[in-house]
Every structure is written in C-alpha cells, then in structure tokens.
CHARMM-style PDB file with segment names, atoms N, HN, CA, C and O in Angstrom:
ATOM      1  N   MET     1     -34.421 -29.484 -93.289  1.00  0.00      PROA
ATOM      2  CA  MET     1     -34.743 -29.270 -91.878  1.00  0.00      PROA
ATOM      3  C   MET     1     -35.800 -28.120 -91.858  1.00  0.00      PROA
ATOM      4  O   MET     1     -35.812 -27.236 -92.715  1.00  0.00      PROA
ATOM      5  N   MET     2     -36.644 -28.189 -90.871  1.00  0.00      PROA
ATOM      6  HN  MET     2     -36.634 -28.908 -90.176  1.00  0.00      PROA
ATOM      7  CA  MET     2     -37.683 -27.190 -90.758  1.00  0.00      PROA
ATOM      8  C   MET     2     -37.667 -26.491 -89.393  1.00  0.00      PROA
ATOM      9  O   MET     2     -37.535 -27.163 -88.370  1.00  0.00      PROA
ATOM     10  N   SER     3     -37.794 -25.184 -89.353  1.00  0.00      PROA
ATOM     11  HN  SER     3     -37.901 -24.638 -90.184  1.00  0.00      PROA
ATOM     12  CA  SER     3     -37.941 -24.490 -88.099  1.00  0.00      PROA
ATOM     13  C   SER     3     -39.445 -24.239 -87.881  1.00  0.00      PROA
ATOM     14  O   SER     3     -40.097 -23.486 -88.604  1.00  0.00      PROA
ATOM     15  N   ILE     4     -39.953 -24.920 -86.837  1.00  0.00      PROA
ATOM     16  HN  ILE     4     -39.424 -25.533 -86.249  1.00  0.00      PROA
ATOM     17  CA  ILE     4     -41.330 -24.775 -86.546  1.00  0.00      PROA
ATOM     18  C   ILE     4     -41.688 -23.351 -86.121  1.00  0.00      PROA
ATOM     19  O   ILE     4     -42.720 -22.805 -86.513  1.00  0.00      PROA
ATOM     20  N   GLU     5     -40.801 -22.765 -85.305  1.00  0.00      PROA
ATOM     21  HN  GLU     5     -39.963 -23.209 -84.987  1.00  0.00      PROA
ATOM     22  CA  GLU     5     -41.015 -21.398 -84.775  1.00  0.00      PROA
ATOM     23  C   GLU     5     -41.078 -20.384 -85.922  1.00  0.00      PROA
ATOM     24  O   GLU     5     -41.890 -19.458 -85.910  1.00  0.00      PROA
ATOM     25  N   GLN     6     -40.209 -20.581 -86.902  1.00  0.00      PROA
ATOM     26  HN  GLN     6     -39.550 -21.333 -86.912  1.00  0.00      PROA
ATOM     27  CA  GLN     6     -40.158 -19.647 -88.087  1.00  0.00      PROA
ATOM     28  C   GLN     6     -41.027 -20.033 -89.230  1.00  0.00      PROA
ATOM     29  O   GLN     6     -41.345 -19.209 -90.087  1.00  0.00      PROA
ATOM     30  N   GLY     7     -41.439 -21.346 -89.260  1.00  0.00      PROA
ATOM     31  HN  GLY     7     -41.181 -22.016 -88.564  1.00  0.00      PROA
ATOM     32  CA  GLY     7     -42.178 -21.813 -90.353  1.00  0.00      PROA
ATOM     33  C   GLY     7     -41.468 -21.858 -91.648  1.00  0.00      PROA
ATOM     34  O   GLY     7     -42.060 -21.616 -92.699  1.00  0.00      PROA
ATOM     35  N   ARG     8     -40.150 -22.177 -91.596  1.00  0.00      PROA
ATOM     36  HN  ARG     8     -39.669 -22.373 -90.742  1.00  0.00      PROA
ATOM     37  CA  ARG     8     -39.285 -22.111 -92.762  1.00  0.00      PROA
ATOM     38  C   ARG     8     -38.540 -23.422 -92.869  1.00  0.00      PROA
ATOM     39  O   ARG     8     -38.231 -24.053 -91.859  1.00  0.00      PROA
ATOM     40  N   TYR     9     -38.244 -23.843 -94.123  1.00  0.00      PROA
ATOM     41  HN  TYR     9     -38.495 -23.331 -94.944  1.00  0.00      PROA
ATOM     42  CA  TYR     9     -37.424 -24.934 -94.400  1.00  0.00      PROA
ATOM     43  C   TYR     9     -36.030 -24.469 -94.672  1.00  0.00      PROA
ATOM     44  O   TYR     9     -35.832 -23.403 -95.254  1.00  0.00      PROA
ATOM     45  N   PHE    10     -35.031 -25.266 -94.251  1.00  0.00      PROA
ATOM     46  HN  PHE    10     -35.192 -26.132 -93.778  1.00  0.00      PROA
ATOM     47  CA  PHE    10     -33.579 -24.995 -94.495  1.00  0.00      PROA
ATOM     48  C   PHE    10     -32.925 -26.183 -95.124  1.00  0.00      PROA
ATOM     49  O   PHE    10     -33.036 -27.295 -94.608  1.00  0.00      PROA
ATOM     50  N   GLY    11     -32.236 -25.980 -96.239  1.00  0.00      PROA
ATOM     51  HN  GLY    11     -32.146 -25.077 -96.659  1.00  0.00      PROA
ATOM     52  CA  GLY    11     -31.512 -26.992 -96.917  1.00  0.00      PROA
ATOM     53  C   GLY    11     -30.108 -27.036 -96.252  1.00  0.00      PROA
ATOM     54  O   GLY    11     -29.497 -25.994 -96.014  1.00  0.00      PROA
ATOM     55  N   LEU    12     -29.625 -28.229 -95.966  1.00  0.00      PROA
ATOM     56  HN  LEU    12     -30.121 -29.075 -96.160  1.00  0.00      PROA
ATOM     57  CA  LEU    12     -28.324 -28.330 -95.318  1.00  0.00      PROA
ATOM     58  C   LEU    12     -27.186 -28.722 -96.242  1.00  0.00      PROA
ATOM     59  O   LEU    12     -26.052 -28.322 -95.980  1.00  0.00      PROA
ATOM     60  N   GLY    13     -27.411 -29.458 -97.280  1.00  0.00      PROA
ATOM     61  HN  GLY    13     -28.333 -29.783 -97.493  1.00  0.00      PROA
ATOM     62  CA  GLY    13     -26.346 -29.959 -98.109  1.00  0.00      PROA
ATOM     63  C   GLY    13     -25.589 -31.067 -97.449  1.00  0.00      PROA
ATOM     64  O   GLY    13     -25.870 -31.418 -96.303  1.00  0.00      PROA
ATOM     65  N   GLU    14     -24.626 -31.629 -98.151  1.00  0.00      PROA
ATOM     66  HN  GLU    14     -24.398 -31.344 -99.082  1.00  0.00      PROA
ATOM     67  CA  GLU    14     -23.881 -32.755 -97.579  1.00  0.00      PROA
ATOM     68  C   GLU    14     -23.042 -32.412 -96.312  1.00  0.00      PROA
ATOM     69  O   GLU    14     -23.093 -33.102 -95.293  1.00  0.00      PROA
ATOM     70  N   LEU    15     -22.283 -31.325 -96.440  1.00  0.00      PROA
ATOM     71  HN  LEU    15     -22.242 -30.765 -97.267  1.00  0.00      PROA
ATOM     72  CA  LEU    15     -21.476 -30.956 -95.248  1.00  0.00      PROA
ATOM     73  C   LEU    15     -22.275 -30.421 -94.126  1.00  0.00      PROA
ATOM     74  O   LEU    15     -21.941 -30.655 -92.964  1.00  0.00      PROA
ATOM     75  N   GLY    16     -23.342 -29.695 -94.425  1.00  0.00      PROA
ATOM     76  HN  GLY    16     -23.613 -29.505 -95.369  1.00  0.00      PROA
ATOM     77  CA  GLY    16     -24.221 -29.185 -93.411  1.00  0.00      PROA
ATOM     78  C   GLY    16     -24.930 -30.336 -92.687  1.00  0.00      PROA
ATOM     79  O   GLY    16     -25.092 -30.266 -91.469  1.00  0.00      PROA
ATOM     80  N   SER    17     -25.336 -31.338 -93.356  1.00  0.00      PROA
ATOM     81  HN  SER    17     -25.205 -31.394 -94.345  1.00  0.00      PROA
ATOM     82  CA  SER    17     -25.930 -32.494 -92.767  1.00  0.00      PROA
ATOM     83  C   SER    17     -24.946 -33.261 -91.887  1.00  0.00      PROA
ATOM     84  O   SER    17     -25.295 -33.764 -90.818  1.00  0.00      PROA
ATOM     85  N   PHE    18     -23.689 -33.336 -92.378  1.00  0.00      PROA
ATOM     86  HN  PHE    18     -23.406 -32.928 -93.246  1.00  0.00      PROA
ATOM     87  CA  PHE    18     -22.606 -33.975 -91.542  1.00  0.00      PROA
ATOM     88  C   PHE    18     -22.480 -33.263 -90.225  1.00  0.00      PROA
ATOM     89  O   PHE    18     -22.498 -33.874 -89.156  1.00  0.00      PROA
ATOM     90  N   ILE    19     -22.348 -31.915 -90.324  1.00  0.00      PROA
ATOM     91  HN  ILE    19     -22.334 -31.419 -91.192  1.00  0.00      PROA
ATOM     92  CA  ILE    19     -22.194 -31.082 -89.145  1.00  0.00      PROA
ATOM     93  C   ILE    19     -23.370 -31.218 -88.204  1.00  0.00      PROA
ATOM     94  O   ILE    19     -23.208 -31.416 -86.999  1.00  0.00      PROA
ATOM     95  N   TRP    20     -24.569 -31.108 -88.783  1.00  0.00      PROA
ATOM     96  HN  TRP    20     -24.700 -30.947 -89.762  1.00  0.00      PROA
ATOM     97  CA  TRP    20     -25.811 -31.207 -88.039  1.00  0.00      PROA
ATOM     98  C   TRP    20     -25.836 -32.482 -87.184  1.00  0.00      PROA
ATOM     99  O   TRP    20     -26.180 -32.431 -86.003  1.00  0.00      PROA
ATOM    100  N   ARG    21     -25.473 -33.617 -87.780  1.00  0.00      PROA
ATOM    101  HN  ARG    21     -25.194 -33.658 -88.740  1.00  0.00      PROA
ATOM    102  CA  ARG    21     -25.483 -34.849 -86.989  1.00  0.00      PROA
ATOM    103  C   ARG    21     -24.463 -34.824 -85.847  1.00  0.00      PROA
ATOM    104  O   ARG    21     -24.676 -35.473 -84.823  1.00  0.00      PROA
ATOM    105  N   LYS    22     -23.355 -34.083 -86.007  1.00  0.00      PROA
ATOM    106  HN  LYS    22     -23.182 -33.555 -86.838  1.00  0.00      PROA
ATOM    107  CA  LYS    22     -22.399 -33.970 -84.935  1.00  0.00      PROA
ATOM    108  C   LYS    22     -22.947 -33.112 -83.794  1.00  0.00      PROA
ATOM    109  O   LYS    22     -22.432 -33.186 -82.678  1.00  0.00      PROA
ATOM    110  N   LEU    23     -23.933 -32.336 -84.034  1.00  0.00      PROA
ATOM    111  HN  LEU    23     -24.351 -32.276 -84.941  1.00  0.00      PROA
ATOM    112  CA  LEU    23     -24.516 -31.419 -83.035  1.00  0.00      PROA
ATOM    113  C   LEU    23     -25.506 -32.161 -82.137  1.00  0.00      PROA
ATOM    114  O   LEU    23     -26.140 -31.542 -81.282  1.00  0.00      PROA
ATOM    115  N   ALA    24     -25.646 -33.442 -82.311  1.00  0.00      PROA
ATOM    116  HN  ALA    24     -25.131 -33.944 -83.005  1.00  0.00      PROA
ATOM    117  CA  ALA    24     -26.580 -34.197 -81.442  1.00  0.00      PROA
ATOM    118  C   ALA    24     -26.094 -34.198 -79.982  1.00  0.00      PROA
ATOM    119  O   ALA    24     -26.905 -34.320 -79.064  1.00  0.00      PROA
ATOM    120  N   ASN    25     -24.837 -34.068 -79.774  1.00  0.00      PROA
ATOM    121  HN  ASN    25     -24.179 -33.968 -80.520  1.00  0.00      PROA
ATOM    122  CA  ASN    25     -24.199 -33.968 -78.498  1.00  0.00      PROA
ATOM    123  C   ASN    25     -23.379 -32.700 -78.398  1.00  0.00      PROA
ATOM    124  O   ASN    25     -22.931 -32.201 -79.430  1.00  0.00      PROA
ATOM    125  N   PRO    26     -23.161 -32.157 -77.229  1.00  0.00      PROA
ATOM    126  CA  PRO    26     -22.263 -30.995 -77.093  1.00  0.00      PROA
ATOM    127  C   PRO    26     -20.866 -31.199 -77.794  1.00  0.00      PROA
ATOM    128  O   PRO    26     -20.204 -32.212 -77.568  1.00  0.00      PROA
ATOM    129  N   ILE    27     -20.472 -30.293 -78.577  1.00  0.00      PROA
ATOM    130  HN  ILE    27     -21.010 -29.470 -78.760  1.00  0.00      PROA
ATOM    131  CA  ILE    27     -19.194 -30.438 -79.292  1.00  0.00      PROA
ATOM    132  C   ILE    27     -18.717 -29.058 -79.719  1.00  0.00      PROA
ATOM    133  O   ILE    27     -19.525 -28.158 -79.953  1.00  0.00      PROA
ATOM    134  N   THR    28     -17.395 -28.893 -79.820  1.00  0.00      PROA
ATOM    135  HN  THR    28     -16.739 -29.623 -79.630  1.00  0.00      PROA
ATOM    136  CA  THR    28     -16.929 -27.609 -80.219  1.00  0.00      PROA
ATOM    137  C   THR    28     -16.731 -27.547 -81.758  1.00  0.00      PROA
ATOM    138  O   THR    28     -16.739 -28.575 -82.435  1.00  0.00      PROA
ATOM    139  N   ALA    29     -16.558 -26.346 -82.274  1.00  0.00      PROA
ATOM    140  HN  ALA    29     -16.551 -25.511 -81.724  1.00  0.00      PROA
ATOM    141  CA  ALA    29     -16.373 -26.194 -83.743  1.00  0.00      PROA
ATOM    142  C   ALA    29     -15.009 -26.947 -84.110  1.00  0.00      PROA
ATOM    143  O   ALA    29     -14.944 -27.596 -85.154  1.00  0.00      PROA
ATOM    144  N   ALA    30     -13.954 -26.854 -83.265  1.00  0.00      PROA
ATOM    145  HN  ALA    30     -14.007 -26.326 -82.417  1.00  0.00      PROA
ATOM    146  CA  ALA    30     -12.755 -27.550 -83.527  1.00  0.00      PROA
ATOM    147  C   ALA    30     -12.879 -29.041 -83.574  1.00  0.00      PROA
ATOM    148  O   ALA    30     -12.244 -29.711 -84.388  1.00  0.00      PROA
ATOM    149  N   GLU    31     -13.709 -29.561 -82.686  1.00  0.00      PROA
ATOM    150  HN  GLU    31     -14.224 -29.017 -82.024  1.00  0.00      PROA
ATOM    151  CA  GLU    31     -13.947 -31.057 -82.679  1.00  0.00      PROA
ATOM    152  C   GLU    31     -14.721 -31.442 -83.902  1.00  0.00      PROA
ATOM    153  O   GLU    31     -14.464 -32.518 -84.441  1.00  0.00      PROA
ATOM    154  N   ILE    32     -15.662 -30.642 -84.391  1.00  0.00      PROA
ATOM    155  HN  ILE    32     -15.871 -29.768 -83.953  1.00  0.00      PROA
ATOM    156  CA  ILE    32     -16.394 -30.981 -85.559  1.00  0.00      PROA
ATOM    157  C   ILE    32     -15.400 -30.942 -86.778  1.00  0.00      PROA
ATOM    158  O   ILE    32     -15.464 -31.776 -87.681  1.00  0.00      PROA
ATOM    159  N   SER    33     -14.537 -29.988 -86.750  1.00  0.00      PROA
ATOM    160  HN  SER    33     -14.485 -29.311 -86.017  1.00  0.00      PROA
ATOM    161  CA  SER    33     -13.556 -29.854 -87.841  1.00  0.00      PROA
ATOM    162  C   SER    33     -12.649 -31.084 -87.924  1.00  0.00      PROA
ATOM    163  O   SER    33     -12.332 -31.560 -89.014  1.00  0.00      PROA
ATOM    164  N   GLU    34     -12.238 -31.589 -86.765  1.00  0.00      PROA
ATOM    165  HN  GLU    34     -12.495 -31.202 -85.879  1.00  0.00      PROA
ATOM    166  CA  GLU    34     -11.421 -32.803 -86.770  1.00  0.00      PROA
ATOM    167  C   GLU    34     -12.193 -34.003 -87.431  1.00  0.00      PROA
ATOM    168  O   GLU    34     -11.627 -34.817 -88.161  1.00  0.00      PROA
ATOM    169  N   HSD    35     -13.458 -34.047 -87.134  1.00  0.00      PROA
ATOM    170  HN  HSD    35     -13.918 -33.387 -86.541  1.00  0.00      PROA
ATOM    171  CA  HSD    35     -14.282 -35.127 -87.827  1.00  0.00      PROA
ATOM    172  C   HSD    35     -14.343 -34.944 -89.296  1.00  0.00      PROA
ATOM    173  O   HSD    35     -14.254 -35.905 -90.060  1.00  0.00      PROA
ATOM    174  N   ILE    36     -14.504 -33.630 -89.732  1.00  0.00      PROA
ATOM    175  HN  ILE    36     -14.576 -32.849 -89.111  1.00  0.00      PROA
ATOM    176  CA  ILE    36     -14.525 -33.383 -91.106  1.00  0.00      PROA
ATOM    177  C   ILE    36     -13.306 -33.735 -91.861  1.00  0.00      PROA
ATOM    178  O   ILE    36     -13.408 -34.274 -92.963  1.00  0.00      PROA
ATOM    179  N   ILE    37     -12.109 -33.452 -91.310  1.00  0.00      PROA
ATOM    180  HN  ILE    37     -12.027 -33.014 -90.415  1.00  0.00      PROA
ATOM    181  CA  ILE    37     -10.844 -33.744 -92.017  1.00  0.00      PROA
ATOM    182  C   ILE    37     -10.631 -35.270 -92.066  1.00  0.00      PROA
ATOM    183  O   ILE    37      -9.912 -35.758 -92.938  1.00  0.00      PROA
ATOM    184  N   GLN    38     -11.221 -35.995 -91.176  1.00  0.00      PROA
ATOM    185  HN  GLN    38     -11.805 -35.598 -90.468  1.00  0.00      PROA
ATOM    186  CA  GLN    38     -11.131 -37.416 -91.237  1.00  0.00      PROA
ATOM    187  C   GLN    38     -12.078 -38.046 -92.314  1.00  0.00      PROA
ATOM    188  O   GLN    38     -11.840 -39.138 -92.830  1.00  0.00      PROA
ATOM    189  N   GLU    39     -13.176 -37.275 -92.615  1.00  0.00      PROA
ATOM    190  HN  GLU    39     -13.369 -36.388 -92.196  1.00  0.00      PROA
ATOM    191  CA  GLU    39     -14.163 -37.766 -93.585  1.00  0.00      PROA
ATOM    192  C   GLU    39     -13.959 -37.237 -94.991  1.00  0.00      PROA
ATOM    193  O   GLU    39     -14.253 -37.905 -95.982  1.00  0.00      PROA
ATOM    194  N   TYR    40     -13.446 -36.015 -95.046  1.00  0.00      PROA
ATOM    195  HN  TYR    40     -13.207 -35.473 -94.240  1.00  0.00      PROA
ATOM    196  CA  TYR    40     -13.290 -35.336 -96.342  1.00  0.00      PROA
ATOM    197  C   TYR    40     -11.771 -34.901 -96.631  1.00  0.00      PROA
ATOM    198  O   TYR    40     -10.962 -34.741 -95.718  1.00  0.00      PROA
ATOM    199  N   ASP    41     -11.489 -34.742 -97.863  1.00  0.00      PROA
ATOM    200  HN  ASP    41     -12.146 -34.873 -98.606  1.00  0.00      PROA
ATOM    201  CA  ASP    41     -10.141 -34.321 -98.225  1.00  0.00      PROA
ATOM    202  C   ASP    41     -10.001 -32.842 -98.095  1.00  0.00      PROA
ATOM    203  O   ASP    41     -10.031 -32.123 -99.093  1.00  0.00      PROA
ATOM    204  N   VAL    42      -9.850 -32.373 -96.895  1.00  0.00      PROA
ATOM    205  HN  VAL    42      -9.825 -32.958 -96.084  1.00  0.00      PROA
ATOM    206  CA  VAL    42      -9.748 -30.903 -96.630  1.00  0.00      PROA
ATOM    207  C   VAL    42      -8.818 -30.755 -95.455  1.00  0.00      PROA
ATOM    208  O   VAL    42      -8.728 -31.642 -94.607  1.00  0.00      PROA
ATOM    209  N   GLY    43      -8.077 -29.557 -95.398  1.00  0.00      PROA
ATOM    210  HN  GLY    43      -8.150 -28.836 -96.087  1.00  0.00      PROA
ATOM    211  CA  GLY    43      -7.263 -29.258 -94.173  1.00  0.00      PROA
ATOM    212  C   GLY    43      -8.041 -28.702 -93.059  1.00  0.00      PROA
ATOM    213  O   GLY    43      -9.193 -28.302 -93.228  1.00  0.00      PROA
ATOM    214  N   PHE    44      -7.432 -28.665 -91.904  1.00  0.00      PROA
ATOM    215  HN  PHE    44      -6.496 -28.989 -91.767  1.00  0.00      PROA
ATOM    216  CA  PHE    44      -8.108 -28.247 -90.685  1.00  0.00      PROA
ATOM    217  C   PHE    44      -8.577 -26.832 -90.757  1.00  0.00      PROA
ATOM    218  O   PHE    44      -9.677 -26.550 -90.281  1.00  0.00      PROA
ATOM    219  N   GLU    45      -7.780 -25.859 -91.351  1.00  0.00      PROA
ATOM    220  HN  GLU    45      -6.887 -26.087 -91.737  1.00  0.00      PROA
ATOM    221  CA  GLU    45      -8.184 -24.490 -91.328  1.00  0.00      PROA
ATOM    222  C   GLU    45      -9.455 -24.314 -92.226  1.00  0.00      PROA
ATOM    223  O   GLU    45     -10.361 -23.565 -91.862  1.00  0.00      PROA
ATOM    224  N   GLN    46      -9.511 -24.963 -93.324  1.00  0.00      PROA
ATOM    225  HN  GLN    46      -8.775 -25.572 -93.621  1.00  0.00      PROA
ATOM    226  CA  GLN    46     -10.708 -24.956 -94.200  1.00  0.00      PROA
ATOM    227  C   GLN    46     -11.912 -25.525 -93.521  1.00  0.00      PROA
ATOM    228  O   GLN    46     -13.005 -24.961 -93.557  1.00  0.00      PROA
ATOM    229  N   ALA    47     -11.682 -26.703 -92.876  1.00  0.00      PROA
ATOM    230  HN  ALA    47     -10.794 -27.162 -92.847  1.00  0.00      PROA
ATOM    231  CA  ALA    47     -12.761 -27.318 -92.168  1.00  0.00      PROA
ATOM    232  C   ALA    47     -13.298 -26.459 -90.993  1.00  0.00      PROA
ATOM    233  O   ALA    47     -14.500 -26.423 -90.727  1.00  0.00      PROA
ATOM    234  N   LEU    48     -12.408 -25.806 -90.338  1.00  0.00      PROA
ATOM    235  HN  LEU    48     -11.432 -25.835 -90.554  1.00  0.00      PROA
ATOM    236  CA  LEU    48     -12.858 -24.941 -89.201  1.00  0.00      PROA
ATOM    237  C   LEU    48     -13.584 -23.702 -89.788  1.00  0.00      PROA
ATOM    238  O   LEU    48     -14.583 -23.287 -89.200  1.00  0.00      PROA
ATOM    239  N   ALA    49     -13.157 -23.103 -90.881  1.00  0.00      PROA
ATOM    240  HN  ALA    49     -12.346 -23.440 -91.359  1.00  0.00      PROA
ATOM    241  CA  ALA    49     -13.792 -21.974 -91.446  1.00  0.00      PROA
ATOM    242  C   ALA    49     -15.175 -22.356 -91.930  1.00  0.00      PROA
ATOM    243  O   ALA    49     -16.133 -21.626 -91.677  1.00  0.00      PROA
ATOM    244  N   ASP    50     -15.310 -23.501 -92.634  1.00  0.00      PROA
ATOM    245  HN  ASP    50     -14.532 -24.093 -92.840  1.00  0.00      PROA
ATOM    246  CA  ASP    50     -16.595 -23.991 -93.068  1.00  0.00      PROA
ATOM    247  C   ASP    50     -17.554 -24.296 -91.916  1.00  0.00      PROA
ATOM    248  O   ASP    50     -18.744 -23.990 -91.990  1.00  0.00      PROA
ATOM    249  N   THR    51     -17.042 -24.881 -90.888  1.00  0.00      PROA
ATOM    250  HN  THR    51     -16.075 -25.130 -90.828  1.00  0.00      PROA
ATOM    251  CA  THR    51     -17.821 -25.246 -89.719  1.00  0.00      PROA
ATOM    252  C   THR    51     -18.321 -23.970 -89.035  1.00  0.00      PROA
ATOM    253  O   THR    51     -19.492 -23.867 -88.668  1.00  0.00      PROA
ATOM    254  N   GLN    52     -17.418 -23.007 -88.871  1.00  0.00      PROA
ATOM    255  HN  GLN    52     -16.468 -23.091 -89.169  1.00  0.00      PROA
ATOM    256  CA  GLN    52     -17.802 -21.746 -88.206  1.00  0.00      PROA
ATOM    257  C   GLN    52     -18.866 -21.027 -88.983  1.00  0.00      PROA
ATOM    258  O   GLN    52     -19.829 -20.526 -88.404  1.00  0.00      PROA
ATOM    259  N   GLU    53     -18.707 -20.966 -90.313  1.00  0.00      PROA
ATOM    260  HN  GLU    53     -17.924 -21.373 -90.783  1.00  0.00      PROA
ATOM    261  CA  GLU    53     -19.688 -20.317 -91.202  1.00  0.00      PROA
ATOM    262  C   GLU    53     -21.049 -20.960 -91.067  1.00  0.00      PROA
ATOM    263  O   GLU    53     -22.061 -20.264 -90.978  1.00  0.00      PROA
ATOM    264  N   PHE    54     -21.084 -22.246 -91.052  1.00  0.00      PROA
ATOM    265  HN  PHE    54     -20.262 -22.811 -91.124  1.00  0.00      PROA
ATOM    266  CA  PHE    54     -22.341 -23.005 -90.954  1.00  0.00      PROA
ATOM    267  C   PHE    54     -23.001 -22.734 -89.603  1.00  0.00      PROA
ATOM    268  O   PHE    54     -24.189 -22.429 -89.510  1.00  0.00      PROA
ATOM    269  N   LEU    55     -22.149 -22.864 -88.524  1.00  0.00      PROA
ATOM    270  HN  LEU    55     -21.183 -23.112 -88.599  1.00  0.00      PROA
ATOM    271  CA  LEU    55     -22.700 -22.565 -87.229  1.00  0.00      PROA
ATOM    272  C   LEU    55     -23.212 -21.217 -86.998  1.00  0.00      PROA
ATOM    273  O   LEU    55     -24.196 -21.009 -86.288  1.00  0.00      PROA
ATOM    274  N   ASP    56     -22.528 -20.265 -87.615  1.00  0.00      PROA
ATOM    275  HN  ASP    56     -21.728 -20.434 -88.192  1.00  0.00      PROA
ATOM    276  CA  ASP    56     -22.982 -18.864 -87.496  1.00  0.00      PROA
ATOM    277  C   ASP    56     -24.325 -18.688 -88.197  1.00  0.00      PROA
ATOM    278  O   ASP    56     -25.147 -17.909 -87.714  1.00  0.00      PROA
ATOM    279  N   GLN    57     -24.580 -19.347 -89.272  1.00  0.00      PROA
ATOM    280  HN  GLN    57     -23.912 -19.980 -89.665  1.00  0.00      PROA
ATOM    281  CA  GLN    57     -25.890 -19.350 -89.933  1.00  0.00      PROA
ATOM    282  C   GLN    57     -26.974 -20.012 -89.045  1.00  0.00      PROA
ATOM    283  O   GLN    57     -28.109 -19.542 -88.967  1.00  0.00      PROA
ATOM    284  N   LEU    58     -26.601 -21.056 -88.418  1.00  0.00      PROA
ATOM    285  HN  LEU    58     -25.679 -21.438 -88.481  1.00  0.00      PROA
ATOM    286  CA  LEU    58     -27.556 -21.728 -87.483  1.00  0.00      PROA
ATOM    287  C   LEU    58     -27.936 -20.879 -86.355  1.00  0.00      PROA
ATOM    288  O   LEU    58     -29.112 -20.792 -86.002  1.00  0.00      PROA
ATOM    289  N   PHE    59     -26.912 -20.199 -85.728  1.00  0.00      PROA
ATOM    290  HN  PHE    59     -25.957 -20.269 -86.014  1.00  0.00      PROA
ATOM    291  CA  PHE    59     -27.197 -19.280 -84.626  1.00  0.00      PROA
ATOM    292  C   PHE    59     -28.003 -18.071 -85.110  1.00  0.00      PROA
ATOM    293  O   PHE    59     -28.921 -17.612 -84.429  1.00  0.00      PROA
ATOM    294  N   GLU    60     -27.661 -17.581 -86.250  1.00  0.00      PROA
ATOM    295  HN  GLU    60     -26.916 -17.954 -86.802  1.00  0.00      PROA
ATOM    296  CA  GLU    60     -28.424 -16.417 -86.816  1.00  0.00      PROA
ATOM    297  C   GLU    60     -29.906 -16.788 -86.978  1.00  0.00      PROA
ATOM    298  O   GLU    60     -30.782 -15.968 -86.705  1.00  0.00      PROA
ATOM    299  N   GLN    61     -30.178 -17.991 -87.409  1.00  0.00      PROA
ATOM    300  HN  GLN    61     -29.466 -18.657 -87.631  1.00  0.00      PROA
ATOM    301  CA  GLN    61     -31.577 -18.431 -87.624  1.00  0.00      PROA
ATOM    302  C   GLN    61     -32.200 -18.998 -86.338  1.00  0.00      PROA
ATOM    303  O   GLN    61     -33.348 -19.442 -86.326  1.00  0.00      PROA
ATOM    304  N   GLU    62     -31.387 -18.967 -85.233  1.00  0.00      PROA
ATOM    305  HN  GLU    62     -30.454 -18.607 -85.243  1.00  0.00      PROA
ATOM    306  CA  GLU    62     -31.901 -19.484 -83.935  1.00  0.00      PROA
ATOM    307  C   GLU    62     -32.257 -20.935 -84.003  1.00  0.00      PROA
ATOM    308  O   GLU    62     -33.218 -21.372 -83.369  1.00  0.00      PROA
ATOM    309  N   LEU    63     -31.493 -21.702 -84.768  1.00  0.00      PROA
ATOM    310  HN  LEU    63     -30.712 -21.348 -85.283  1.00  0.00      PROA
ATOM    311  CA  LEU    63     -31.698 -23.109 -84.900  1.00  0.00      PROA
ATOM    312  C   LEU    63     -30.824 -23.981 -83.906  1.00  0.00      PROA
ATOM    313  O   LEU    63     -31.086 -25.165 -83.690  1.00  0.00      PROA
ATOM    314  N   VAL    64     -29.822 -23.343 -83.349  1.00  0.00      PROA
ATOM    315  HN  VAL    64     -29.609 -22.382 -83.524  1.00  0.00      PROA
ATOM    316  CA  VAL    64     -29.033 -23.959 -82.305  1.00  0.00      PROA
ATOM    317  C   VAL    64     -28.749 -22.929 -81.225  1.00  0.00      PROA
ATOM    318  O   VAL    64     -28.930 -21.730 -81.438  1.00  0.00      PROA
ATOM    319  N   ILE    65     -28.304 -23.399 -80.063  1.00  0.00      PROA
ATOM    320  HN  ILE    65     -28.157 -24.373 -79.890  1.00  0.00      PROA
ATOM    321  CA  ILE    65     -27.986 -22.546 -78.940  1.00  0.00      PROA
ATOM    322  C   ILE    65     -26.578 -22.925 -78.447  1.00  0.00      PROA
ATOM    323  O   ILE    65     -26.069 -24.005 -78.745  1.00  0.00      PROA
ATOM    324  N   THR    66     -25.975 -22.019 -77.697  1.00  0.00      PROA
ATOM    325  HN  THR    66     -26.389 -21.141 -77.455  1.00  0.00      PROA
ATOM    326  CA  THR    66     -24.689 -22.342 -77.012  1.00  0.00      PROA
ATOM    327  C   THR    66     -25.005 -22.774 -75.614  1.00  0.00      PROA
ATOM    328  O   THR    66     -25.832 -22.187 -74.916  1.00  0.00      PROA
ATOM    329  N   LEU    67     -24.309 -23.839 -75.224  1.00  0.00      PROA
ATOM    330  HN  LEU    67     -23.638 -24.315 -75.791  1.00  0.00      PROA
ATOM    331  CA  LEU    67     -24.460 -24.307 -73.854  1.00  0.00      PROA
ATOM    332  C   LEU    67     -23.411 -23.657 -72.975  1.00  0.00      PROA
ATOM    333  O   LEU    67     -22.233 -23.615 -73.331  1.00  0.00      PROA
ATOM    334  N   ALA    68     -23.844 -23.137 -71.798  1.00  0.00      PROA
ATOM    335  HN  ALA    68     -24.801 -23.171 -71.508  1.00  0.00      PROA
ATOM    336  CA  ALA    68     -22.836 -22.520 -70.895  1.00  0.00      PROA
ATOM    337  C   ALA    68     -22.060 -23.559 -70.218  1.00  0.00      PROA
ATOM    338  O   ALA    68     -22.542 -24.678 -70.040  1.00  0.00      PROA
ATOM    339  N   ASP    69     -20.856 -23.240 -69.825  1.00  0.00      PROA
ATOM    340  HN  ASP    69     -20.464 -22.332 -69.970  1.00  0.00      PROA
ATOM    341  CA  ASP    69     -19.975 -24.254 -69.123  1.00  0.00      PROA
ATOM    342  C   ASP    69     -20.577 -24.515 -67.742  1.00  0.00      PROA
ATOM    343  OT1 ASP    69     -20.036 -25.311 -66.974  1.00  0.00      PROA
TER     344      ASP     69
END
C-alpha cells in the first residue's frame, strides 16, 4: 500500500491485508476480530489485540480515520 500524502510504501502482510479489506466499510475492531477467528486458528483476545495493534499503526500513519457516530 502507498500513502500518496507521505510518499511512503507500507507492507501489510497476510493478516494486515485481511484487516485492510474489512475496512472497506465501517466496522469495529471487535467485528474485525470475529472475522479473524472465523478465518484463522486464533482466539478472540489474540485477534482483538492484533487488530488493535494494526489499527493503531494505521492511525499513527494517518492511513485511516475514525468515523463519528
């Protein structure tokens, strides 16, 4: 993935790509985690921790935004 604003490339990896595809529509970290446990052999707590870590990185790099209710 490339950030045009920053002029940088970002590698997502398998799980990152999976999460990125889920971000096409508004979704919570918990909902993404539910999709992860259906696709991969991992528990909910680990899926949520991995999801939150990835989302935090995306927010830090300003690659995603939070939608207000």
